[in-house]
């Protein structure tokens, strides 16, 4: 079930935004943290000041993280800033290209929806196309309403006009309308140089061709392995839908069908890594070898396809080579000379009143060197095929004969056209007569049915009058039930408001508790620090007192020693005095 923010975005935006959310949310599955958002949005290339404003707009509740809906708001604002688009309300409905985040490759699985295709088919049928399709003049008048630049319309014409005949059939018209619509709603900003095969397959009634993928190999083997994978797909038995009997014998303008050309262009674009418009001999030979044809036949195919003799193949020459390879794989011998039906058709040159040359779109991708034999013959100077330049009468008679032959051919063609129109009108008249009989029978049946319906209608009116009192009673009960329902809904809304208030209060209390816990932790740490400091001071005081006691003890002992020394000296003096007195007495 889609959430509210998804319903305001285009399907391709919903898919892209979800991919970007998954790429940004690394630590938690449904949340992009502030640090993750800063690192991810920095890859958008926008200035930090702009990204700061985008963050404030997306994280209105100051949660410090983004959920899928607020992340989508941030992405939409980034897309607006990257493309210089002013955001409108509702914000997510603002038409913008997808946001560009460096290093993130968006995967899109939707090429063209069935609704888009049906819409383009309806527009095509409304233009009353001919058997060949919509003429260039009508297409120009329709496409000009898009107000896209003429160079873009010219590029779209070259992508869509696969048959190169100045008309657009239904598939080609759908391709053109697809690119015009995508440019108008800014889903894309640039056009491809070659029509992607998936676009062609989506526009036509052909199911998409299955693709094969291979695991990534080391750098030195990746290119060769990829070419081998593409080549195996290109030359598989299911890769070509051309009937063997019509590969070389069909008399259409170009033997390479539009479906084949779209497939071959897909292979060509994968080989043309640098988008130069040509591939070298090394890439082509390595690719063609997947067909398992002998080297001599591949060399002959190369010589036939390399019309410009440049040693490279462009997209048309590559298509010719692929067509010849598939023909050979089906058993058709290779021609010695490239037939005119295998030469790429030239870009159609329309009369001066054509929209391709009168203010409409002009071709920017005219193929050089690939005009048909008839075109090349017309471009040569006039030659006297009889070789008689001096005989004026012969020249005059020859011109008269040529004029008569042209008139005869024109008359025959006109007669054939009139006969065909006559036959067609006769068939139409017969069909209308049959249709008339059928419609008359239907009218008679409808009249009979109308009479029966009138009878039933009268019976129903009588039944309505009979049931009306009961309906009034049921209506009254319905009104009472609706009032009770409204009352219940009002109570539900009140309860929801109360729940929201309680949730807000709970959130406020949670934050208060968190702040108190943080303050308590801070005070606890401060108390621990003070206790440790007090303990250090007590230990220092104890050490100081012990030192003072030790010094006092040493002073006491020193005093006692001094007194003992004085007593000893006094004793010695006394004894000396006594001895002196004894000596004196003896004398």
Coordinates of C-alpha atoms in Angstrom, one line a residue:
X1 CA 0.0 0.0 0.0
X2 CA 1.4 3.4 -1.0
X3 CA 2.1 6.0 1.7
X4 CA 1.0 9.6 1.3
X5 CA 4.4 10.8 0.1
X6 CA 4.6 8.1 -2.6
X7 CA 1.2 9.1 -4.0
X8 CA 2.5 12.7 -4.7
X9 CA 5.5 11.4 -6.7
X10 CA 5.8 9.9 -10.2
X11 CA 6.3 6.1 -10.2
X12 CA 9.9 6.5 -11.4
X13 CA 10.6 9.0 -8.6
X14 CA 9.2 6.6 -6.0
X15 CA 11.5 3.9 -7.2
X16 CA 14.5 6.2 -7.4
X17 CA 13.9 7.8 -3.9
X18 CA 13.6 4.4 -2.3
X19 CA 16.9 3.3 -3.9
X20 CA 18.6 6.5 -2.6
X21 CA 17.1 6.0 0.9
X22 CA 18.5 2.4 1.0
X23 CA 21.9 3.7 -0.2
X24 CA 22.0 6.4 2.5
X25 CA 20.5 4.3 5.5
X26 CA 23.5 2.2 6.6
X27 CA 23.2 1.9 10.4
X28 CA 19.5 1.5 10.7
X29 CA 17.0 0.1 8.1
X30 CA 14.3 2.8 8.3
X31 CA 16.2 5.8 9.4
X32 CA 18.9 8.0 7.9
X33 CA 20.9 9.5 10.8
X34 CA 22.2 13.1 10.7
X35 CA 25.8 12.0 10.0
X36 CA 24.7 9.7 7.2
X37 CA 22.5 12.4 5.7
X38 CA 25.4 15.0 5.7
X39 CA 27.8 12.5 4.1
X40 CA 25.2 11.4 1.5
X41 CA 23.8 14.9 0.5
X42 CA 27.4 16.2 0.2
X43 CA 27.6 14.0 -3.0
X44 CA 24.9 16.2 -4.6
X45 CA 27.5 18.9 -5.4
X46 CA 25.4 21.7 -3.7
X47 CA 26.9 24.3 -1.4
X48 CA 26.9 23.5 2.4
X49 CA 24.7 26.6 3.0
X50 CA 22.0 25.3 0.6
X51 CA 22.2 21.8 2.1
X52 CA 21.9 23.3 5.6
X53 CA 18.6 25.0 4.6
X54 CA 17.4 21.8 3.0
X55 CA 18.1 19.9 6.2
X56 CA 16.1 22.4 8.3
X57 CA 13.2 22.3 5.9
X58 CA 13.1 18.5 5.9
X59 CA 13.7 17.9 9.6
X60 CA 11.0 20.3 10.9
X61 CA 10.6 18.5 14.2
X62 CA 14.4 18.6 14.9
X63 CA 14.5 14.8 15.4
X64 CA 18.1 14.7 14.2
X65 CA 17.3 11.9 11.6
X66 CA 15.2 11.5 8.5
X67 CA 12.5 9.0 7.8
X68 CA 11.5 7.9 4.3
X69 CA 8.9 10.8 4.0
X70 CA 11.3 13.5 5.3
X71 CA 14.1 12.1 3.2
X72 CA 11.9 12.4 0.1
X73 CA 11.3 16.0 0.9
X74 CA 15.1 16.6 1.1
X75 CA 15.6 14.8 -2.2
X76 CA 12.9 16.9 -3.9
X77 CA 14.5 20.1 -2.6
X78 CA 18.0 18.9 -3.9
X79 CA 16.5 18.2 -7.3
X80 CA 15.0 21.7 -7.4
X81 CA 18.3 23.3 -6.4
X82 CA 20.3 21.3 -8.9
X83 CA 18.0 22.3 -11.8
X84 CA 17.1 25.9 -10.7
X85 CA 13.4 25.0 -10.3
X86 CA 11.2 26.9 -7.8
X87 CA 9.4 24.6 -5.4
X88 CA 5.6 24.7 -5.3
X89 CA 3.0 23.4 -3.0
X90 CA 2.5 20.5 -2.5
X91 CA 6.3 20.2 -2.6
X92 CA 6.6 16.6 -3.6
X93 CA 4.4 17.2 -6.7
X94 CA 6.8 19.8 -8.1
X95 CA 8.0 18.4 -11.5
X96 CA 11.7 18.0 -11.5
X97 CA 14.3 15.5 -12.9
X98 CA 15.6 12.9 -10.6
X99 CA 18.2 14.2 -8.1
X100 CA 21.8 13.5 -9.0
X101 CA 23.9 11.9 -6.3
X102 CA 27.5 11.2 -7.2
X103 CA 28.4 7.5 -7.0
X104 CA 24.8 6.3 -6.9
X105 CA 23.6 4.5 -10.0
X106 CA 19.8 4.5 -10.2
X107 CA 18.1 1.4 -11.7
X108 CA 14.9 1.9 -13.6
X109 CA 12.8 -1.1 -14.6
X110 CA 10.0 0.9 -16.2
X111 CA 10.6 1.9 -19.9
X112 CA 7.1 2.8 -21.0
X113 CA 3.9 2.1 -19.1
X114 CA 0.9 0.5 -20.8
X115 CA -1.1 3.6 -19.9
X116 CA 1.4 5.8 -21.7
X117 CA 1.5 3.5 -24.7
X118 CA -2.4 3.5 -25.0
X119 CA -2.5 7.3 -24.8
X120 CA 0.0 7.6 -27.6
X121 CA -1.9 5.0 -29.7
X122 CA -5.1 7.0 -29.2
X123 CA -3.3 10.2 -30.4
X124 CA -1.9 8.3 -33.4
X125 CA -5.3 7.1 -34.5
X126 CA -6.8 10.6 -34.1
X127 CA -4.4 11.8 -36.8
X128 CA -6.0 9.6 -39.4
X129 CA -2.8 7.9 -40.6
X130 CA -2.4 6.7 -44.1
X131 CA -1.2 3.2 -45.0
X132 CA 2.4 4.4 -44.6
X133 CA 1.6 6.2 -41.3
X134 CA 1.5 9.9 -40.4
X135 CA 3.3 12.2 -43.0
X136 CA 6.1 14.4 -41.8
X137 CA 4.0 17.6 -42.3
X138 CA 1.3 16.3 -39.9
X139 CA 3.9 15.1 -37.4
X140 CA 5.7 18.4 -37.4
X141 CA 2.4 20.3 -36.8
X142 CA 1.6 18.0 -33.9
X143 CA 5.1 17.9 -32.3
X144 CA 5.5 21.6 -32.5
X145 CA 2.7 22.0 -29.9
X146 CA 5.2 20.7 -27.4
X147 CA 7.2 23.9 -27.7
X148 CA 10.4 21.9 -27.5
X149 CA 13.5 23.3 -29.3
X150 CA 13.6 22.5 -32.9
X151 CA 17.0 20.7 -32.6
X152 CA 15.5 18.4 -30.0
X153 CA 12.5 17.7 -32.2
X154 CA 14.9 17.0 -35.1
X155 CA 16.8 14.5 -32.9
X156 CA 13.6 12.8 -31.8
X157 CA 12.5 12.5 -35.5
X158 CA 15.8 10.8 -36.4
X159 CA 15.4 8.4 -33.4
X160 CA 11.8 7.5 -34.3
X161 CA 12.0 7.5 -38.1
X162 CA 13.4 4.0 -38.3
X163 CA 12.2 3.3 -41.9
X164 CA 13.6 6.6 -43.2
X165 CA 10.6 7.1 -45.5
X166 CA 9.2 10.5 -44.3
X167 CA 6.3 8.8 -42.5
X168 CA 5.9 7.6 -38.9
X169 CA 4.0 4.3 -38.4
X170 CA 2.4 3.5 -35.0
X171 CA 5.5 2.2 -33.4
X172 CA 7.6 5.1 -34.6
X173 CA 5.0 7.6 -33.5
X174 CA 4.9 6.1 -30.0
X175 CA 8.7 6.4 -29.7
X176 CA 8.6 10.0 -30.7
X177 CA 5.7 10.9 -28.3
X178 CA 7.5 9.0 -25.5
X179 CA 10.6 11.2 -25.8
X180 CA 8.6 14.4 -26.3
X181 CA 6.6 13.6 -23.1
X182 CA 9.7 12.8 -21.1
X183 CA 11.4 16.0 -22.1
X184 CA 8.3 18.0 -21.4
X185 CA 7.9 16.6 -17.8
X186 CA 11.7 16.8 -17.4
X187 CA 12.0 13.1 -16.6
X188 CA 15.0 13.2 -19.0
X189 CA 17.1 16.1 -20.1
X190 CA 19.2 14.5 -22.9
X191 CA 18.3 12.2 -25.8
X192 CA 20.3 9.0 -26.7
X193 CA 22.4 9.0 -29.9
X194 CA 21.0 5.6 -30.8
X195 CA 17.4 4.3 -30.2
X196 CA 17.7 1.9 -27.2
X197 CA 16.2 -1.6 -28.0
X198 CA 14.1 -1.6 -24.9
X199 CA 12.3 1.6 -26.0
X200 CA 11.6 0.1 -29.5
X201 CA 10.3 -3.2 -27.9
X202 CA 8.1 -1.3 -25.5
X203 CA 6.7 0.8 -28.3
X204 CA 6.0 -2.2 -30.6
X205 CA 4.0 -5.3 -29.8
X206 CA 7.1 -7.3 -29.4
X207 CA 8.0 -8.7 -26.0
X208 CA 11.4 -7.6 -24.7
X209 CA 14.3 -9.8 -25.6
X210 CA 15.8 -11.6 -22.6
X211 CA 19.2 -10.4 -21.6
X212 CA 22.0 -12.3 -20.1
X213 CA 24.3 -11.1 -17.4
X214 CA 27.7 -12.5 -16.4
X215 CA 29.7 -12.1 -13.2
X216 CA 32.3 -9.5 -13.1
X217 CA 35.7 -10.8 -14.1
X218 CA 39.2 -9.3 -13.6
X219 CA 40.1 -6.1 -15.4
X220 CA 42.1 -7.8 -18.1
X221 CA 39.3 -10.2 -19.0
X222 CA 36.2 -8.1 -18.5
X223 CA 36.0 -6.6 -22.0
X224 CA 36.6 -9.8 -23.9
X225 CA 34.2 -11.7 -21.7
X226 CA 31.5 -9.1 -22.1
X227 CA 31.8 -9.1 -25.9
X228 CA 31.6 -12.9 -25.8
X229 CA 28.4 -12.7 -23.7
X230 CA 26.8 -10.2 -26.0
X231 CA 27.9 -12.1 -29.0
X232 CA 26.5 -15.4 -27.7
X233 CA 23.2 -13.6 -27.2
X234 CA 23.3 -11.9 -30.6
X235 CA 24.0 -15.1 -32.6
X236 CA 21.7 -17.4 -30.7
X237 CA 18.9 -19.1 -32.6
X238 CA 16.3 -16.9 -31.0
X239 CA 18.0 -13.6 -31.6
X240 CA 16.8 -13.2 -35.2
X241 CA 13.2 -13.3 -36.2
X242 CA 13.8 -13.0 -39.9
X243 CA 12.3 -15.8 -42.0
X244 CA 15.1 -17.6 -44.0
X245 CA 13.1 -17.3 -47.2
X246 CA 12.9 -13.6 -47.1
X247 CA 16.4 -12.6 -45.8
X248 CA 17.9 -12.1 -49.3
X249 CA 14.8 -12.1 -51.5
X250 CA 12.6 -9.5 -49.9
X251 CA 12.2 -6.4 -52.1
X252 CA 11.6 -3.8 -49.4
X253 CA 13.6 -0.6 -49.3
X254 CA 16.1 -2.1 -46.8
X255 CA 16.4 -5.8 -46.0
X256 CA 17.3 -4.9 -42.4
X257 CA 13.9 -4.6 -40.7
X258 CA 13.2 -2.1 -38.1
X259 CA 13.0 -4.8 -35.4
X260 CA 16.4 -6.1 -36.5
X261 CA 17.9 -2.6 -36.6
X262 CA 16.7 -1.9 -33.1
X263 CA 18.3 -5.2 -31.8
X264 CA 21.6 -4.6 -33.7
X265 CA 21.7 -1.0 -32.4
X266 CA 21.6 -2.3 -28.9
X267 CA 24.6 -4.6 -29.5
X268 CA 26.4 -1.7 -31.2
X269 CA 25.9 0.7 -28.3
X270 CA 27.3 -1.9 -25.9
X271 CA 30.4 -2.4 -28.1
X272 CA 30.8 1.4 -28.7
X273 CA 32.1 2.1 -25.2
X274 CA 33.4 5.6 -26.0
X275 CA 30.3 6.6 -27.9
X276 CA 32.3 7.6 -31.0
X277 CA 29.7 6.3 -33.4
X278 CA 32.0 3.6 -34.8
X279 CA 33.7 0.4 -33.6
X280 CA 37.1 -0.7 -34.6
X281 CA 38.1 -4.0 -36.3
X282 CA 39.3 -5.6 -33.1
X283 CA 36.0 -5.2 -31.3
X284 CA 33.9 -6.2 -34.4
X285 CA 36.0 -9.3 -35.2
X286 CA 36.0 -10.5 -31.6
X287 CA 32.2 -10.0 -31.5
X288 CA 31.5 -11.7 -34.9
X289 CA 33.6 -14.8 -34.0
X290 CA 30.8 -15.7 -31.7
X291 CA 28.8 -16.7 -34.8
X292 CA 31.2 -19.6 -35.3
X293 CA 31.4 -18.8 -39.0
X294 CA 34.8 -19.5 -40.8
X295 CA 37.3 -16.7 -40.8
X296 CA 37.1 -16.4 -44.6
X297 CA 33.4 -15.8 -44.6
X298 CA 33.7 -13.3 -41.7
X299 CA 36.4 -11.5 -43.8
X300 CA 34.1 -11.4 -46.8
X301 CA 31.2 -10.1 -44.6
X302 CA 33.5 -7.3 -43.3
X303 CA 34.5 -6.3 -46.8
X304 CA 30.8 -6.1 -47.9
X305 CA 29.7 -4.2 -44.8
X306 CA 32.6 -1.7 -44.7
X307 CA 31.0 0.6 -47.3
X308 CA 33.2 3.5 -46.4
X309 CA 36.4 1.4 -46.5
X310 CA 37.5 3.1 -43.2
X311 CA 38.5 0.0 -41.3
X312 CA 35.6 0.7 -38.8
X313 CA 31.9 0.1 -38.8
X314 CA 29.2 2.6 -38.0
X315 CA 25.7 1.6 -36.7
X316 CA 24.3 1.0 -40.2
X317 CA 27.3 -1.0 -41.5
X318 CA 27.3 -3.0 -38.3
X319 CA 23.6 -3.8 -39.0
X320 CA 24.4 -4.9 -42.5
X321 CA 27.2 -7.2 -41.2
X322 CA 24.8 -8.7 -38.6
X323 CA 22.1 -9.2 -41.2
X324 CA 24.6 -11.1 -43.5
X325 CA 25.8 -13.2 -40.6
X326 CA 22.3 -14.3 -39.7
X327 CA 21.6 -15.0 -43.3
X328 CA 24.6 -17.2 -43.6
X329 CA 23.8 -19.0 -40.4
X330 CA 20.4 -19.8 -42.0
X331 CA 22.0 -21.3 -45.1
X332 CA 21.8 -18.3 -47.5
X333 CA 25.0 -17.9 -49.6
X334 CA 26.9 -14.7 -49.2
X335 CA 26.6 -12.3 -52.2
X336 CA 29.7 -11.2 -54.1
X337 CA 28.5 -7.6 -54.2
X338 CA 26.3 -5.8 -51.8
X339 CA 22.8 -5.5 -53.3
X340 CA 20.9 -2.2 -53.4
X341 CA 18.4 -3.6 -51.0
X342 CA 21.1 -4.0 -48.4
X343 CA 22.4 -0.5 -48.7
X344 CA 21.1 1.7 -45.9
X345 CA 18.3 4.0 -47.0
X346 CA 19.3 7.7 -47.4
X347 CA 17.8 10.4 -45.2
X348 CA 14.6 11.3 -47.1
X349 CA 14.9 14.7 -48.9
X350 CA 11.4 16.3 -48.9
X351 CA 10.1 19.1 -51.0
X352 CA 10.6 22.7 -49.9
X353 CA 7.1 22.8 -48.3
X354 CA 8.0 19.9 -46.1
X355 CA 8.3 20.6 -42.4
X356 CA 11.7 19.1 -42.4
X357 CA 13.0 22.2 -44.3
X358 CA 10.5 25.0 -43.6
X359 CA 11.0 26.0 -40.1
X360 CA 10.5 22.4 -38.8
X361 CA 13.1 20.1 -37.7
X362 CA 16.1 19.4 -39.9
X363 CA 18.1 16.2 -39.9
X364 CA 21.3 16.3 -37.9
X365 CA 22.3 12.7 -38.5
X366 CA 22.3 12.6 -42.3
X367 CA 24.2 9.4 -43.4
X368 CA 27.1 10.2 -45.6
X369 CA 28.1 8.0 -48.5
X370 CA 25.1 5.6 -48.2
X371 CA 22.7 7.0 -51.0
X372 CA 21.0 4.4 -53.1
X373 CA 22.2 3.6 -56.6
X374 CA 19.3 5.6 -58.1
X375 CA 20.2 8.6 -55.9
X376 CA 23.8 8.4 -57.0
X377 CA 22.8 8.1 -60.6
X378 CA 20.6 11.2 -60.3
X379 CA 23.5 13.1 -58.8
X380 CA 25.8 12.5 -61.8
X381 CA 26.1 15.0 -64.6
X382 CA 23.7 14.4 -67.5
X383 CA 25.2 12.0 -70.1
X384 CA 24.2 11.3 -73.7
X385 CA 23.6 7.6 -73.5
X386 CA 23.5 7.3 -77.3
X387 CA 27.0 8.8 -77.7
X388 CA 25.8 11.2 -80.5
X389 CA 26.5 14.7 -79.3
X390 CA 26.4 16.3 -82.7
X391 CA 23.0 15.2 -84.0
X392 CA 20.4 17.7 -82.7
X393 CA 17.5 15.9 -84.3
X394 CA 18.4 12.6 -82.6
X395 CA 18.5 14.4 -79.2
X396 CA 15.2 16.1 -79.9
X397 CA 13.5 12.9 -80.9
X398 CA 15.0 11.1 -77.9
X399 CA 13.6 13.7 -75.6
X400 CA 10.2 13.4 -77.2
X401 CA 10.2 9.6 -76.9
X402 CA 11.3 9.9 -73.2
X403 CA 8.5 12.4 -72.6
X404 CA 5.9 10.0 -74.2
X405 CA 7.2 7.1 -72.2
X406 CA 6.9 9.1 -69.0
X407 CA 3.4 10.1 -70.0
X408 CA 2.5 6.5 -70.8
X409 CA 3.9 5.3 -67.5
X410 CA 2.1 8.0 -65.6
X411 CA -1.2 7.2 -67.4
X412 CA -0.8 3.5 -66.7
X413 CA -0.1 4.2 -63.0
X414 CA -3.2 6.6 -62.9
X415 CA -5.4 3.9 -64.5
X416 CA -4.2 1.3 -62.1
X417 CA -4.8 3.6 -59.2
X418 CA -8.3 4.4 -60.5
X419 CA -9.1 0.7 -61.0
X420 CA -7.9 -0.1 -57.5
X421 CA -10.0 2.7 -56.1
X422 CA -13.0 1.4 -58.1
X423 CA -12.5 -2.1 -56.8
X424 CA -12.1 -0.8 -53.3
X425 CA -15.3 1.3 -53.6
X426 CA -17.2 -1.7 -54.9
X427 CA -16.1 -3.7 -52.0
X428 CA -17.0 -0.9 -49.7
X429 CA -20.5 -0.6 -51.2
X430 CA -21.1 -4.3 -50.9
X431 CA -20.0 -4.1 -47.3
X432 CA -22.2 -1.1 -46.6
X433 CA -25.2 -3.0 -48.1
X434 CA -24.5 -6.0 -45.9
X435 CA -24.1 -3.6 -43.0
X436 CA -27.4 -1.9 -43.8
X437 CA -29.3 -5.3 -43.7
X438 CA -27.6 -6.1 -40.4
X439 CA -28.5 -2.7 -38.9
X440 CA -32.1 -3.0 -40.1
X441 CA -32.4 -6.4 -38.3
X442 CA -30.8 -4.8 -35.3
X443 CA -33.3 -1.9 -35.4
X444 CA -36.3 -4.4 -35.5
X445 CA -34.8 -6.3 -32.6
X446 CA -34.2 -3.1 -30.6
X447 CA -37.8 -2.0 -31.2
X448 CA -39.1 -5.3 -29.9
X449 CA -36.8 -5.0 -26.9
X450 CA -37.9 -1.4 -26.3
X451 CA -41.5 -2.5 -26.0
X452 CA -40.6 -5.2 -23.5
X453 CA -38.5 -2.6 -21.6
X454 CA -41.4 -0.2 -21.5
X455 CA -43.6 -2.8 -19.9
X456 CA -40.9 -3.6 -17.3
X457 CA -40.4 0.1 -16.7
X458 CA -44.1 0.6 -15.9
X459 CA -44.1 -2.4 -13.6
X460 CA -41.0 -0.9 -11.8
X461 CA -42.7 2.4 -11.4
X462 CA -45.6 0.8 -9.7
X463 CA -43.2 -1.1 -7.5
X464 CA -41.4 2.1 -6.6
X465 CA -44.6 3.7 -5.5
X466 CA -45.4 0.7 -3.3
X467 CA -41.9 0.5 -1.8
X468 CA -41.6 4.3 -1.3
X469 CA -42.8 4.4 2.4
X470 CA -40.4 1.7 3.3
X471 CA -37.6 3.6 1.5
X472 CA -38.4 6.7 3.5
X473 CA -38.2 4.8 6.7
X474 CA -34.9 3.2 5.7
X475 CA -33.7 6.7 4.6
X476 CA -34.5 8.1 8.1
X477 CA -32.7 5.2 9.7
X478 CA -29.7 5.9 7.4
X479 CA -29.7 9.6 8.5
X480 CA -29.8 8.5 12.1
X481 CA -27.0 6.0 11.5
X482 CA -24.9 8.7 9.7
X483 CA -25.4 11.1 12.6
X484 CA -24.2 8.4 15.1
X485 CA -21.3 7.6 12.8
X486 CA -20.3 11.3 12.6
X487 CA -20.5 11.5 16.4
X488 CA -18.4 8.4 16.7
X489 CA -15.9 9.8 14.2
X490 CA -15.7 13.1 16.2
X491 CA -15.0 11.1 19.4
X492 CA -12.3 9.2 17.5
X493 CA -10.7 12.4 16.3
X494 CA -10.9 13.9 19.8
X495 CA -9.2 10.7 21.2
X496 CA -6.6 11.0 18.5
X497 CA -5.9 14.6 19.4
X498 CA -5.7 13.6 23.1
X499 CA -3.3 10.8 22.1
X500 CA -1.1 13.2 20.1
X501 CA -1.0 15.6 23.1
X502 CA -0.1 12.8 25.4
X503 CA 2.6 11.6 23.0
X504 CA 4.0 15.1 22.8
X505 CA 3.9 15.4 26.6
X506 CA 5.5 11.9 26.9
X507 CA 8.2 13.0 24.4
X508 CA 8.8 16.2 26.5
X509 CA 9.0 14.2 29.7
X510 CA 11.3 11.7 28.0
X511 CA 13.6 14.5 27.0
X512 CA 13.4 16.0 30.5
X513 CA 14.3 12.6 32.0
X514 CA 17.1 12.3 29.6
X515 CA 18.4 15.8 30.5
X516 CA 18.1 14.9 34.3
X517 CA 19.9 11.7 33.8
X518 CA 22.7 13.5 31.9
X519 CA 22.9 16.1 34.7
X520 CA 22.9 13.4 37.4
X521 CA 25.7 11.7 35.6
X522 CA 27.6 14.9 35.4
X523 CA 27.1 15.7 39.2
X524 CA 28.0 12.1 40.1
X525 CA 31.2 12.4 38.3
X526 CA 31.9 15.8 39.9
X527 CA 31.2 14.3 43.4
X528 CA 33.6 11.4 42.6
X529 CA 36.3 13.9 41.6
X530 CA 35.8 15.9 44.9
X531 CA 35.9 12.8 47.0
X532 CA 39.1 11.7 45.3
X533 CA 40.6 15.2 45.8
X534 CA 39.6 15.2 49.5
X535 CA 41.2 11.8 50.0
X536 CA 44.4 13.1 48.4
X537 CA 44.4 16.1 50.8
X538 CA 43.8 13.8 53.9
X539 CA 46.7 11.6 52.8
X540 CA 48.9 14.7 52.3
X541 CA 48.0 16.0 55.8
X542 CA 48.7 12.6 57.4
X543 CA 52.1 12.5 55.7
X544 CA 52.8 16.1 56.8
X545 CA 52.0 15.3 60.5
X546 CA 54.1 12.1 60.4
X547 CA 57.0 14.1 59.0
X548 CA 56.6 16.8 61.7
X549 CA 56.5 14.0 64.4
X550 CA 59.6 12.5 63.0
X551 CA 61.4 15.8 63.0
X552 CA 60.2 16.6 66.6
X553 CA 61.5 13.2 67.7
X554 CA 64.8 13.8 66.1
X555 CA 65.0 17.3 67.7
X556 CA 64.2 15.7 71.1
X557 CA 66.9 13.1 70.7
X558 CA 69.4 15.7 69.5
X559 CA 68.6 17.8 72.6
X560 CA 69.0 14.8 74.9
X561 CA 72.4 14.0 73.2
X562 CA 73.5 17.6 73.7
X563 CA 72.5 17.6 77.3
X564 CA 74.3 14.2 77.8
X565 CA 77.4 15.7 76.2
X566 CA 77.2 18.7 78.4
X567 CA 76.8 16.5 81.5
X568 CA 79.8 14.4 80.3
X569 CA 81.9 17.4 79.8
X570 CA 80.8 18.8 83.2
X571 CA 81.7 15.5 84.8
X572 CA 85.1 15.5 83.1
X573 CA 85.7 19.1 84.3
X574 CA 84.7 18.2 87.8
X575 CA 87.0 15.2 87.8
X576 CA 89.8 17.4 86.4
X577 CA 89.1 20.0 89.1
X578 CA 89.2 17.3 91.8
X579 CA 92.4 15.9 90.3
X580 CA 93.9 19.3 90.3
X581 CA 92.9 19.9 93.8
X582 CA 94.3 16.6 94.9
X583 CA 97.5 17.4 93.1
X584 CA 97.7 20.7 94.8
X585 CA 97.1 19.2 98.1
X586 CA 99.8 16.7 97.5
X587 CA 102.2 19.4 96.8

